Amino acid sequence: MEFKNIVFEKNGRIAVISINRPKALNALNSETLKELDLVIDMVAEEDDIYAVVLTGAGEKAFVAGADITEMKDMKVSEGRKFGILGNRVFRKLETLEKPVIAAVNGFALGGGCELSMACDIRIASTKAKFGQPEVGLGITPGFGGTQRLPRIVGMSAAKKLIFTGNVIKAEEAFRIGLVDEVVEPEKVMEEAINLANTIAMQAPIAVKYCKAAINRGMQCDIETALMGESELFGECFATEDQKEGMTAFVEKREKSFKNK
Ligand code: CAA
């Protein structure tokens, strides 16, 4: 499939999705969000993709936010519709049954920070910058920032960032737990791909269940969450890969998972 604002590549079992509007610092307009929606569906359907890396094209930005030019003259109904579109697509990414790693190579502001937070893990360049500068534009974060940021960094750190619109460096983002690793700019993709490959070597159905157990469990009470874990733990025993993983261990040989 050909996209205007997205580049999709397959590298073995890893899919690499790049937001590709470098002249606008990869700002997300409706067209790009709709393409992202399609590419996520595509990745979901390809059984031989085990992990995904999401990044921004060019040297400067991951994604510098939702497209301000497109939003500038929006009416209430249009703003709501745009917010619903972004939230729907980001939620689809968050619930994709494959792990997604954000390789944050530069600015991750507003919708860009929000996009990185809809991914499972964030690897940042030392040059990356994070923030939710929306209040300086007269709006709230609209693609999940008011909800995912406090869930990741805690309520007061999230309020501090969102109320001030402050832009923080990668090291500070690491300190507050917004990113998981900070590496030199030329190593961001390499590190993200290495991580994706390490994950792709594990039993894919088990990884899928782990993502679901964590994501669902973090949004409900501990009793329900643990029941959910037991359910998925049990389901693992219906897979060929569980038999393979444990038999290979007992037979002291290399395992070979089949995503079955
Ligand atoms: N929307 C539209 N265009 C954008 C953009 C955005 N979010 N961010 C950057 N661009 C465009 C610029 O307008 C500029 O275009 P032209 O060359 O045609 O003038 C081009 O990208 C390069 O940007 P700059 O010249 O501004 O580059 P810089 O190095 O001087 O500054 C920056 C970089 C600090 C990231 C600056 O571009 C910036 O502040 N961008 C906006 C960041 C922002 O406020 N993001 C939040 C958007 S609101 C949002 O995301 C809402 C939501 O939650 C859904």
mmCIF file of C-alpha atoms and ligand atoms in Angstrom:
data_model
loop_
_atom_site.group_PDB
_atom_site.id
_atom_site.type_symbol
_atom_site.label_atom_id
_atom_site.label_comp_id
_atom_site.label_asym_id
_atom_site.label_seq_id
_atom_site.Cartn_x
_atom_site.Cartn_y
_atom_site.Cartn_z
ATOM 1 C CA MET A 1 0.000 0.000 0.000
ATOM 2 C CA GLU A 2 1.300 3.493 -0.875
ATOM 3 C CA PHE A 3 0.952 6.362 1.579
ATOM 4 C CA LYS A 4 1.535 10.070 1.147
ATOM 5 C CA ASN A 5 2.628 10.933 4.676
ATOM 6 C CA ILE A 6 3.742 7.591 6.032
ATOM 7 C CA VAL A 7 6.566 5.242 5.115
ATOM 8 C CA PHE A 8 6.055 1.589 5.943
ATOM 9 C CA GLU A 9 8.935 -0.879 5.840
ATOM 10 C CA LYS A 10 9.302 -4.478 6.863
ATOM 11 C CA ASN A 11 12.594 -5.629 8.255
ATOM 12 C CA GLY A 12 12.314 -9.356 9.005
ATOM 13 C CA ARG A 13 9.688 -9.673 11.696
ATOM 14 C CA ILE A 14 9.818 -5.975 12.514
ATOM 15 C CA ALA A 15 7.625 -3.304 10.914
ATOM 16 C CA VAL A 16 8.977 0.237 10.847
ATOM 17 C CA ILE A 17 6.381 2.997 10.508
ATOM 18 C CA SER A 18 7.694 6.522 9.882
ATOM 19 C CA ILE A 19 5.525 9.616 9.984
ATOM 20 C CA ASN A 20 6.798 11.395 6.899
ATOM 21 C CA ARG A 21 6.013 15.108 6.646
ATOM 22 C CA PRO A 22 9.460 16.431 7.544
ATOM 23 C CA LYS A 23 8.782 19.916 6.130
ATOM 24 C CA ALA A 24 6.039 20.342 8.749
ATOM 25 C CA LEU A 25 8.126 18.495 11.379
ATOM 26 C CA ASN A 26 5.818 15.493 10.857
ATOM 27 C CA ALA A 27 2.797 17.382 12.242
ATOM 28 C CA LEU A 28 -0.313 15.226 12.258
ATOM 29 C CA ASN A 29 -3.063 16.439 9.961
ATOM 30 C CA SER A 30 -6.283 14.463 9.377
ATOM 31 C CA GLU A 31 -4.846 12.876 6.247
ATOM 32 C CA THR A 32 -1.826 11.523 8.155
ATOM 33 C CA LEU A 33 -4.007 10.252 11.002
ATOM 34 C CA LYS A 34 -6.189 8.395 8.502
ATOM 35 C CA GLU A 35 -3.123 6.863 6.876
ATOM 36 C CA LEU A 36 -1.826 5.831 10.299
ATOM 37 C CA ASP A 37 -5.182 4.191 10.927
ATOM 38 C CA LEU A 38 -4.794 2.154 7.703
ATOM 39 C CA VAL A 39 -1.203 1.177 8.369
ATOM 40 C CA ILE A 40 -2.090 -0.078 11.872
ATOM 41 C CA ASP A 41 -4.816 -2.284 10.333
ATOM 42 C CA MET A 42 -2.273 -3.598 7.857
ATOM 43 C CA VAL A 43 0.254 -4.422 10.599
ATOM 44 C CA ALA A 44 -2.483 -6.082 12.668
ATOM 45 C CA GLU A 45 -3.298 -8.434 9.811
ATOM 46 C CA GLU A 46 0.252 -9.539 8.982
ATOM 47 C CA ASP A 47 0.994 -12.601 11.097
ATOM 48 C CA ASP A 48 4.721 -12.500 10.425
ATOM 49 C CA ILE A 49 5.133 -9.041 11.987
ATOM 50 C CA TYR A 50 5.996 -9.581 15.642
ATOM 51 C CA ALA A 51 6.925 -6.048 16.742
ATOM 52 C CA VAL A 52 6.653 -2.480 15.487
ATOM 53 C CA VAL A 53 8.951 0.548 15.634
ATOM 54 C CA LEU A 54 7.329 3.953 15.142
ATOM 55 C CA THR A 55 9.423 7.009 14.331
ATOM 56 C CA GLY A 56 9.460 10.375 12.572
ATOM 57 C CA ALA A 57 11.190 11.062 9.245
ATOM 58 C CA GLY A 58 14.100 13.500 9.132
ATOM 59 C CA GLU A 59 16.622 14.594 11.713
ATOM 60 C CA LYS A 60 14.585 17.082 13.668
ATOM 61 C CA ALA A 61 11.260 15.726 14.791
ATOM 62 C CA PHE A 62 9.429 12.651 15.930
ATOM 63 C CA VAL A 63 6.133 14.541 15.586
ATOM 64 C CA ALA A 64 5.816 18.262 16.444
ATOM 65 C CA GLY A 65 2.128 17.952 17.284
ATOM 66 C CA ALA A 66 -1.234 17.997 15.667
ATOM 67 C CA ASP A 67 -1.293 20.256 12.611
ATOM 68 C CA ILE A 68 -1.847 23.794 13.889
ATOM 69 C CA THR A 69 -2.566 25.134 10.387
ATOM 70 C CA GLU A 70 -5.433 22.670 10.017
ATOM 71 C CA MET A 71 -6.791 23.372 13.527
ATOM 72 C CA LYS A 72 -6.548 27.169 13.435
ATOM 73 C CA ASP A 73 -10.036 27.921 12.073
ATOM 74 C CA MET A 74 -11.890 24.900 13.400
ATOM 75 C CA LYS A 75 -15.352 25.235 14.918
ATOM 76 C CA VAL A 76 -16.435 23.326 18.037
ATOM 77 C CA SER A 77 -17.831 20.374 16.077
ATOM 78 C CA GLU A 78 -14.715 20.180 13.890
ATOM 79 C CA GLY A 79 -12.406 20.329 16.916
ATOM 80 C CA ARG A 80 -14.361 17.546 18.597
ATOM 81 C CA LYS A 81 -14.267 15.448 15.415
ATOM 82 C CA PHE A 82 -10.504 15.957 15.057
ATOM 83 C CA GLY A 83 -9.982 14.969 18.709
ATOM 84 C CA ILE A 84 -12.123 11.869 18.286
ATOM 85 C CA LEU A 85 -10.166 10.889 15.150
ATOM 86 C CA GLY A 86 -6.792 11.220 16.923
ATOM 87 C CA ASN A 87 -8.027 9.396 20.013
ATOM 88 C CA ARG A 88 -9.524 6.591 17.963
ATOM 89 C CA VAL A 89 -6.342 6.027 15.947
ATOM 90 C CA PHE A 90 -4.023 6.279 18.980
ATOM 91 C CA ARG A 91 -6.226 3.891 20.936
ATOM 92 C CA LYS A 92 -6.056 1.458 18.018
ATOM 93 C CA LEU A 93 -2.257 1.696 18.216
ATOM 94 C CA GLU A 94 -2.287 1.235 21.988
ATOM 95 C CA THR A 95 -4.462 -1.864 21.721
ATOM 96 C CA LEU A 96 -2.672 -3.324 18.674
ATOM 97 C CA GLU A 97 -1.894 -6.919 19.586
ATOM 98 C CA LYS A 98 1.808 -6.417 18.925
ATOM 99 C CA PRO A 99 4.363 -4.421 20.892
ATOM 100 C CA VAL A 100 5.091 -0.931 19.578
ATOM 101 C CA ILE A 101 8.319 0.943 20.346
ATOM 102 C CA ALA A 102 8.533 4.684 19.786
ATOM 103 C CA ALA A 103 11.954 5.732 18.469
ATOM 104 C CA VAL A 104 11.783 9.409 19.449
ATOM 105 C CA ASN A 105 14.397 11.084 17.287
ATOM 106 C CA GLY A 106 13.515 14.748 17.925
ATOM 107 C CA PHE A 107 10.578 16.962 18.925
ATOM 108 C CA ALA A 108 7.707 15.025 20.501
ATOM 109 C CA LEU A 109 5.333 17.866 21.299
ATOM 110 C CA GLY A 110 1.576 17.897 21.801
ATOM 111 C CA GLY A 111 0.139 15.180 19.566
ATOM 112 C CA GLY A 112 3.718 13.885 19.107
ATOM 113 C CA CYS A 113 4.232 13.333 22.816
ATOM 114 C CA GLU A 114 0.760 11.794 22.858
ATOM 115 C CA LEU A 115 1.637 9.479 19.963
ATOM 116 C CA SER A 116 4.752 8.291 21.794
ATOM 117 C CA MET A 117 2.628 7.607 24.878
ATOM 118 C CA ALA A 118 0.229 5.424 22.878
ATOM 119 C CA CYS A 119 3.259 3.208 22.153
ATOM 120 C CA ASP A 120 4.371 0.570 24.664
ATOM 121 C CA ILE A 121 7.990 1.668 25.140
ATOM 122 C CA ARG A 122 9.826 4.915 24.357
ATOM 123 C CA ILE A 123 13.496 5.148 23.306
ATOM 124 C CA ALA A 124 14.640 8.762 22.977
ATOM 125 C CA SER A 125 17.557 10.532 21.362
ATOM 126 C CA THR A 126 19.589 12.845 23.613
ATOM 127 C CA LYS A 127 18.250 15.564 21.260
ATOM 128 C CA ALA A 128 14.579 14.670 21.739
ATOM 129 C CA LYS A 129 12.288 17.158 23.438
ATOM 130 C CA PHE A 130 8.960 16.409 25.039
ATOM 131 C CA GLY A 131 6.042 18.556 26.065
ATOM 132 C CA GLN A 132 2.346 19.310 25.908
ATOM 133 C CA PRO A 133 2.394 22.966 24.830
ATOM 134 C CA GLU A 134 -1.344 23.084 24.013
ATOM 135 C CA VAL A 135 -2.382 25.611 26.682
ATOM 136 C CA GLY A 136 -0.118 28.132 24.939
ATOM 137 C CA LEU A 137 -2.298 27.672 21.860
ATOM 138 C CA GLY A 138 -5.542 28.022 23.784
ATOM 139 C CA ILE A 139 -6.454 24.345 23.753
ATOM 140 C CA THR A 140 -6.127 21.245 25.904
ATOM 141 C CA PRO A 141 -4.124 18.220 24.783
ATOM 142 C CA GLY A 142 -6.533 16.384 22.493
ATOM 143 C CA PHE A 143 -5.036 13.026 21.555
ATOM 144 C CA GLY A 144 -4.931 11.439 25.012
ATOM 145 C CA GLY A 145 -2.360 13.622 26.790
ATOM 146 C CA THR A 146 -4.578 14.473 29.764
ATOM 147 C CA GLN A 147 -5.158 10.754 30.315
ATOM 148 C CA ARG A 148 -1.974 8.894 29.358
ATOM 149 C CA LEU A 149 0.578 11.367 30.759
ATOM 150 C CA PRO A 150 -0.712 11.105 34.376
ATOM 151 C CA ARG A 151 -0.948 7.333 33.991
ATOM 152 C CA ILE A 152 2.719 7.215 32.947
ATOM 153 C CA VAL A 153 4.389 9.902 35.110
ATOM 154 C CA GLY A 154 1.841 10.442 37.905
ATOM 155 C CA MET A 155 -0.726 13.181 38.346
ATOM 156 C CA SER A 156 1.325 16.107 39.634
ATOM 157 C CA ALA A 157 4.226 15.694 37.180
ATOM 158 C CA ALA A 158 1.622 15.507 34.390
ATOM 159 C CA LYS A 159 -0.207 18.600 35.637
ATOM 160 C CA LYS A 160 3.084 20.483 35.895
ATOM 161 C CA LEU A 161 3.921 19.719 32.260
ATOM 162 C CA ILE A 162 0.410 20.271 30.917
ATOM 163 C CA PHE A 163 -0.417 23.473 32.889
ATOM 164 C CA THR A 164 2.913 25.147 32.051
ATOM 165 C CA GLY A 165 3.340 23.867 28.500
ATOM 166 C CA ASN A 166 7.029 23.455 29.376
ATOM 167 C CA VAL A 167 9.203 21.584 26.918
ATOM 168 C CA ILE A 168 11.642 19.195 28.586
ATOM 169 C CA LYS A 169 14.809 17.499 27.406
ATOM 170 C CA ALA A 170 15.136 13.732 27.021
ATOM 171 C CA GLU A 171 17.109 13.408 30.273
ATOM 172 C CA GLU A 172 14.317 15.080 32.235
ATOM 173 C CA ALA A 173 11.746 12.917 30.422
ATOM 174 C CA PHE A 174 13.800 9.896 31.511
ATOM 175 C CA ARG A 175 13.972 11.157 35.099
ATOM 176 C CA ILE A 176 10.178 11.441 35.376
ATOM 177 C CA GLY A 177 9.658 8.055 33.709
ATOM 178 C CA LEU A 178 8.231 9.342 30.435
ATOM 179 C CA VAL A 179 10.954 7.595 28.412
ATOM 180 C CA ASP A 180 12.620 4.277 29.081
ATOM 181 C CA GLU A 181 16.027 4.897 27.562
ATOM 182 C CA VAL A 182 18.036 7.822 26.205
ATOM 183 C CA VAL A 183 20.696 7.152 23.573
ATOM 184 C CA GLU A 184 22.861 9.154 21.144
ATOM 185 C CA PRO A 185 20.864 10.372 18.097
ATOM 186 C CA GLU A 186 22.574 7.992 15.658
ATOM 187 C CA LYS A 187 21.729 5.034 17.922
ATOM 188 C CA VAL A 188 17.977 5.616 18.359
ATOM 189 C CA MET A 189 16.782 3.435 15.492
ATOM 190 C CA GLU A 190 19.423 0.792 16.145
ATOM 191 C CA GLU A 191 18.425 0.566 19.794
ATOM 192 C CA ALA A 192 14.696 0.476 18.979
ATOM 193 C CA ILE A 193 15.218 -2.254 16.360
ATOM 194 C CA ASN A 194 17.429 -4.274 18.732
ATOM 195 C CA LEU A 195 14.755 -4.076 21.383
ATOM 196 C CA ALA A 196 12.066 -5.031 18.850
ATOM 197 C CA ASN A 197 14.186 -8.003 17.736
ATOM 198 C CA THR A 198 14.686 -9.164 21.323
ATOM 199 C CA ILE A 199 10.920 -9.046 21.840
ATOM 200 C CA ALA A 200 10.332 -10.748 18.477
ATOM 201 C CA MET A 201 12.438 -13.714 19.626
ATOM 202 C CA GLN A 202 9.955 -14.472 22.431
ATOM 203 C CA ALA A 203 6.693 -16.363 21.975
ATOM 204 C CA PRO A 204 4.507 -13.799 20.128
ATOM 205 C CA ILE A 205 1.185 -14.946 21.571
ATOM 206 C CA ALA A 206 2.623 -14.724 25.092
ATOM 207 C CA VAL A 207 3.876 -11.186 24.348
ATOM 208 C CA LYS A 208 0.428 -10.291 22.976
ATOM 209 C CA TYR A 209 -1.257 -11.597 26.139
ATOM 210 C CA CYS A 210 1.244 -9.721 28.334
ATOM 211 C CA LYS A 211 0.389 -6.455 26.565
ATOM 212 C CA ALA A 212 -3.335 -7.087 26.993
ATOM 213 C CA ALA A 213 -2.956 -8.111 30.657
ATOM 214 C CA ILE A 214 -0.910 -5.017 31.496
ATOM 215 C CA ASN A 215 -3.019 -2.558 29.499
ATOM 216 C CA ARG A 216 -6.370 -3.852 30.747
ATOM 217 C CA GLY A 217 -5.180 -4.529 34.279
ATOM 218 C CA MET A 218 -3.817 -1.010 34.761
ATOM 219 C CA GLN A 219 -7.332 0.367 34.145
ATOM 220 C CA CYS A 220 -9.243 -1.753 36.654
ATOM 221 C CA ASP A 221 -9.095 -2.964 40.260
ATOM 222 C CA ILE A 222 -6.411 -5.463 41.268
ATOM 223 C CA GLU A 223 -8.830 -8.373 41.817
ATOM 224 C CA THR A 224 -10.294 -8.063 38.326
ATOM 225 C CA ALA A 225 -6.820 -7.466 36.909
ATOM 226 C CA LEU A 226 -5.424 -10.652 38.492
ATOM 227 C CA MET A 227 -8.408 -12.658 37.227
ATOM 228 C CA GLY A 228 -7.616 -11.295 33.776
ATOM 229 C CA GLU A 229 -3.994 -12.371 34.150
ATOM 230 C CA SER A 230 -5.010 -15.920 35.217
ATOM 231 C CA GLU A 231 -7.340 -16.149 32.229
ATOM 232 C CA LEU A 232 -4.591 -15.236 29.764
ATOM 233 C CA PHE A 233 -1.992 -17.341 31.600
ATOM 234 C CA GLY A 234 -4.332 -20.323 31.166
ATOM 235 C CA GLU A 235 -4.889 -19.532 27.475
ATOM 236 C CA CYS A 236 -1.124 -19.789 26.880
ATOM 237 C CA PHE A 237 -1.385 -23.536 27.489
ATOM 238 C CA ALA A 238 -3.550 -23.827 24.358
ATOM 239 C CA THR A 239 -0.617 -22.658 22.211
ATOM 240 C CA GLU A 240 1.982 -24.710 20.368
ATOM 241 C CA ASP A 241 4.580 -22.149 21.400
ATOM 242 C CA GLN A 242 4.054 -22.935 25.115
ATOM 243 C CA LYS A 243 4.725 -26.625 24.383
ATOM 244 C CA GLU A 244 7.741 -25.668 22.269
ATOM 245 C CA GLY A 245 9.179 -23.203 24.807
ATOM 246 C CA MET A 246 8.946 -25.615 27.722
ATOM 247 C CA THR A 247 9.987 -28.732 25.755
ATOM 248 C CA ALA A 248 13.041 -26.881 24.392
ATOM 249 C CA PHE A 249 13.938 -25.891 27.960
ATOM 250 C CA VAL A 250 13.641 -29.469 29.239
ATOM 251 C CA GLU A 251 15.518 -30.874 26.225
ATOM 252 C CA LYS A 252 18.193 -28.164 26.595
ATOM 253 C CA ARG A 253 17.861 -27.111 22.945
ATOM 254 C CA GLU A 254 17.112 -23.924 21.007
ATOM 255 C CA LYS A 255 13.424 -23.077 20.789
ATOM 256 C CA SER A 256 11.610 -22.256 17.577
ATOM 257 C CA PHE A 257 8.375 -20.315 18.009
ATOM 258 C CA LYS A 258 5.686 -20.350 15.323
ATOM 259 C CA ASN A 259 3.169 -17.770 16.543
ATOM 260 C CA LYS A 260 0.679 -20.588 17.024
HETATM 261 N N1 CAA B 1 1.577 22.066 13.015
HETATM 262 C C1 CAA B 1 1.791 22.578 11.776
HETATM 263 N N2 CAA B 1 2.993 22.929 11.313
HETATM 264 C C2 CAA B 1 4.047 22.787 12.145
HETATM 265 C C3 CAA B 1 3.913 22.277 13.438
HETATM 266 C C4 CAA B 1 2.600 21.897 13.868
HETATM 267 N N3 CAA B 1 2.374 21.353 15.061
HETATM 268 N N4 CAA B 1 5.123 22.263 14.032
HETATM 269 C C5 CAA B 1 5.991 22.739 13.124
HETATM 270 N N5 CAA B 1 5.346 23.065 11.978
HETATM 271 C C6 CAA B 1 5.911 23.631 10.759
HETATM 272 C C7 CAA B 1 6.240 25.087 10.926
HETATM 273 O O1 CAA B 1 5.094 25.880 10.738
HETATM 274 C C8 CAA B 1 7.267 25.298 9.854
HETATM 275 O O2 CAA B 1 6.615 25.404 8.613
HETATM 276 P P1 CAA B 1 7.120 26.493 7.510
HETATM 277 O O3 CAA B 1 8.516 26.067 7.178
HETATM 278 O O4 CAA B 1 6.148 26.310 6.395
HETATM 279 O O5 CAA B 1 7.060 27.816 8.192
HETATM 280 C C9 CAA B 1 8.030 23.975 9.853
HETATM 281 O O6 CAA B 1 7.167 23.024 10.489
HETATM 282 C C10 CAA B 1 9.329 24.043 10.625
HETATM 283 O O7 CAA B 1 9.035 24.520 11.930
HETATM 284 P P2 CAA B 1 9.765 25.777 12.599
HETATM 285 O O8 CAA B 1 10.260 26.724 11.563
HETATM 286 O O9 CAA B 1 8.856 26.316 13.641
HETATM 287 O O10 CAA B 1 11.024 25.039 13.265
HETATM 288 P P3 CAA B 1 11.838 25.516 14.545
HETATM 289 O O11 CAA B 1 13.049 24.652 14.599
HETATM 290 O O12 CAA B 1 12.016 26.977 14.564
HETATM 291 O O13 CAA B 1 10.882 25.136 15.775
HETATM 292 C C11 CAA B 1 9.378 23.771 17.061
HETATM 293 C C12 CAA B 1 10.564 23.817 16.064
HETATM 294 C C13 CAA B 1 9.820 24.327 18.425
HETATM 295 C C14 CAA B 1 8.961 22.311 17.196
HETATM 296 C C15 CAA B 1 8.211 24.614 16.498
HETATM 297 O O14 CAA B 1 7.956 24.225 15.166
HETATM 298 C C16 CAA B 1 6.935 24.481 17.271
HETATM 299 O O15 CAA B 1 6.802 25.065 18.340
HETATM 300 N N6 CAA B 1 5.946 23.744 16.714
HETATM 301 C C17 CAA B 1 4.644 23.592 17.305
HETATM 302 C C18 CAA B 1 4.692 22.678 18.500
HETATM 303 C C19 CAA B 1 3.343 22.609 19.157
HETATM 304 O O16 CAA B 1 2.826 23.574 19.669
HETATM 305 N N7 CAA B 1 2.751 21.405 19.138
HETATM 306 C C20 CAA B 1 1.446 21.167 19.704
HETATM 307 C C21 CAA B 1 0.387 21.302 18.651
HETATM 308 S S1 CAA B 1 -1.241 21.280 19.319
HETATM 309 C C22 CAA B 1 -1.595 19.623 19.511
HETATM 310 O O17 CAA B 1 -0.786 18.759 19.267
HETATM 311 C C23 CAA B 1 -2.998 19.339 19.983
HETATM 312 C C24 CAA B 1 -3.280 17.975 20.378
HETATM 313 O O18 CAA B 1 -2.924 17.493 21.450
HETATM 314 C C25 CAA B 1 -4.078 17.124 19.523
#
